[in-house]
GROMACS .gro file of C-alpha atoms in nm:
model
  125
    1MET     CA    1  -1.435 -12.768   6.506
    2ALA     CA    2  -1.160 -12.765   6.245
    3TYR     CA    3  -1.204 -12.773   5.871
    4LEU     CA    4  -1.007 -13.017   5.657
    5ASP     CA    5  -0.986 -12.921   5.289
    6LEU     CA    6  -0.968 -13.261   5.122
    7ASP     CA    7  -0.988 -13.119   4.769
    8ASN     CA    8  -0.661 -12.933   4.814
    9ALA     CA    9  -0.479 -13.161   5.053
   10PHE     CA   10  -0.148 -13.143   4.868
   11SER     CA   11  -0.162 -12.790   4.733
   12ALA     CA   12   0.056 -12.500   4.835
   13PRO     CA   13  -0.019 -12.369   5.184
   14GLY     CA   14  -0.264 -12.086   5.215
   15MET     CA   15  -0.409 -12.114   4.864
   16SER     CA   16  -0.714 -12.305   4.752
   17ARG     CA   17  -0.842 -12.345   4.398
   18THR     CA   18  -1.124 -12.103   4.464
   19MET     CA   19  -0.884 -11.833   4.583
   20VAL     CA   20  -0.668 -11.839   4.270
   21ALA     CA   21  -0.777 -11.557   4.045
   22LYS     CA   22  -0.717 -11.549   3.676
   23ALA     CA   23  -0.477 -11.286   3.554
   24PRO     CA   24  -0.653 -10.992   3.391
   25VAL     CA   25  -0.627 -10.974   3.014
   26ALA     CA   26  -0.433 -10.675   2.892
   27ALA     CA   27  -0.649 -10.464   2.661
   28GLY     CA   28  -0.363 -10.255   2.525
   29PHE     CA   29  -0.120 -10.296   2.239
   30SER     CA   30   0.256 -10.287   2.206
   31ALA     CA   31   0.436 -10.002   2.026
   32LEU     CA   32   0.473 -10.216   1.712
   33GLU     CA   33   0.103 -10.299   1.715
   34TRP     CA   34   0.009  -9.931   1.753
   35SER     CA   35   0.226  -9.849   1.453
   36VAL     CA   36   0.044 -10.116   1.248
   37ILE     CA   37  -0.288  -9.958   1.351
   38ALA     CA   38  -0.163  -9.613   1.248
   39LEU     CA   39  -0.036  -9.742   0.913
   40ALA     CA   40  -0.370  -9.911   0.846
   41LYS     CA   41  -0.532  -9.567   0.826
   42ARG     CA   42  -0.384  -9.518   0.478
   43ASP     CA   43  -0.503  -9.858   0.352
   44THR     CA   44  -0.832  -9.894   0.168
   45LEU     CA   45  -1.084 -10.172   0.206
   46ARG     CA   46  -0.971 -10.286  -0.137
   47SER     CA   47  -0.627 -10.361   0.005
   48LEU     CA   48  -0.779 -10.650   0.202
   49ALA     CA   49  -0.877 -10.845  -0.109
   50ARG     CA   50  -0.626 -11.075  -0.275
   51PRO     CA   51  -0.526 -10.933  -0.614
   52SER     CA   52  -0.595 -11.148  -0.916
   53ARG     CA   53  -0.323 -11.251  -1.158
   54LEU     CA   54  -0.449 -11.000  -1.411
   55SER     CA   55  -0.444 -10.709  -1.168
   56ARG     CA   56  -0.091 -10.802  -1.057
   57ALA     CA   57   0.022 -10.816  -1.420
   58MET     CA   58  -0.142 -10.482  -1.501
   59GLY     CA   59   0.004 -10.330  -1.188
   60SER     CA   60   0.355 -10.437  -1.275
   61LEU     CA   61   0.305 -10.324  -1.637
   62PHE     CA   62   0.176  -9.976  -1.551
   63GLY     CA   63   0.361  -9.928  -1.222
   64PHE     CA   64   0.068  -9.955  -0.985
   65GLY     CA   65   0.178 -10.110  -0.661
   66VAL     CA   66  -0.036 -10.363  -0.482
   67ALA     CA   67  -0.049 -10.348  -0.104
   68SER     CA   68   0.120 -10.656   0.034
   69ALA     CA   69   0.008 -10.846   0.338
   70LEU     CA   70   0.230 -10.828   0.643
   71ALA     CA   71   0.469 -11.119   0.692
   72ASP     CA   72   0.360 -11.184   1.051
   73PRO     CA   73   0.011 -11.343   1.050
   74ARG     CA   74  -0.067 -11.192   1.391
   75LEU     CA   75   0.012 -10.840   1.272
   76GLU     CA   76  -0.175 -10.902   0.947
   77ALA     CA   77  -0.488 -10.993   1.145
   78LEU     CA   78  -0.444 -10.670   1.341
   79ARG     CA   79  -0.396 -10.468   1.020
   80ARG     CA   80  -0.706 -10.618   0.859
   81LEU     CA   81  -0.923 -10.540   1.161
   82ALA     CA   82  -0.773 -10.191   1.191
   83VAL     CA   83  -0.854 -10.116   0.825
   84HIS     CA   84  -1.216 -10.217   0.887
   85ALA     CA   85  -1.223 -10.009   1.205
   86TRP     CA   86  -1.087  -9.700   1.030
   87HIS     CA   87  -1.352  -9.725   0.757
   88ARG     CA   88  -1.653  -9.876   0.935
   89GLY     CA   89  -1.612  -9.804   1.305
   90PHE     CA   90  -1.793 -10.058   1.522
   91ALA     CA   91  -1.949 -10.235   1.218
   92LEU     CA   92  -1.677 -10.498   1.196
   93PRO     CA   93  -1.716 -10.824   1.002
   94VAL     CA   94  -1.757 -11.121   1.233
   95THR     CA   95  -1.504 -11.327   1.038
   96GLU     CA   96  -1.237 -11.059   1.083
   97VAL     CA   97  -1.303 -11.043   1.459
   98GLU     CA   98  -1.280 -11.423   1.479
   99GLN     CA   99  -0.949 -11.421   1.290
  100PHE     CA  100  -0.824 -11.144   1.520
  101VAL     CA  101  -0.902 -11.347   1.832
  102ALA     CA  102  -0.765 -11.666   1.671
  103ALA     CA  103  -0.438 -11.481   1.605
  104GLY     CA  104  -0.388 -11.447   1.980
  105PHE     CA  105  -0.547 -11.114   2.062
  106ALA     CA  106  -0.804 -11.072   2.338
  107ALA     CA  107  -1.165 -10.983   2.272
  108ALA     CA  108  -1.121 -10.673   2.490
  109GLN     CA  109  -0.860 -10.546   2.245
  110VAL     CA  110  -1.125 -10.518   1.972
  111GLU     CA  111  -1.301 -10.251   2.176
  112THR     CA  112  -0.972 -10.076   2.254
  113LEU     CA  113  -0.886 -10.069   1.884
  114VAL     CA  114  -1.220  -9.931   1.770
  115MET     CA  115  -1.241  -9.676   2.051
  116SER     CA  116  -0.894  -9.544   1.972
  117VAL     CA  117  -0.968  -9.520   1.601
  118THR     CA  118  -1.315  -9.367   1.619
  119GLY     CA  119  -1.292  -9.178   1.947
  120LEU     CA  120  -1.627  -9.325   2.053
  121ARG     CA  121  -1.699  -9.516   2.370
  122ILE     CA  122  -1.949  -9.792   2.441
  123VAL     CA  123  -2.193  -9.683   2.710
  124GLU     CA  124  -2.332  -9.965   2.919
  125ALA     CA  125  -2.687  -9.921   3.043
   0.00000   0.00000   0.00000
């Protein structure tokens, strides 16, 4: 007895919807993204806060520079999460992780970032 796949009657030959696998998500970073992670090591947690008008005025008066945000919002989300990872390890703020994923990064890249920064691995039981 023959089988007639009515759900995929007009699909490409030899492939059904159940056979199509999703492409694996890359958990790595590009060379530019790795350089942003490395540069974030020098930034403090204070660099993540927006400077007030007074602090900008005092900084320009006395020559203290204020760390600027990166122009690319995707790289800025990476920098912010990398600063938290350098200082706090796996204790990342949920809002920063959400912004990181909303910027177009994969959730698996959070683990790659923290593991590369701290040198620790997550052990699954």
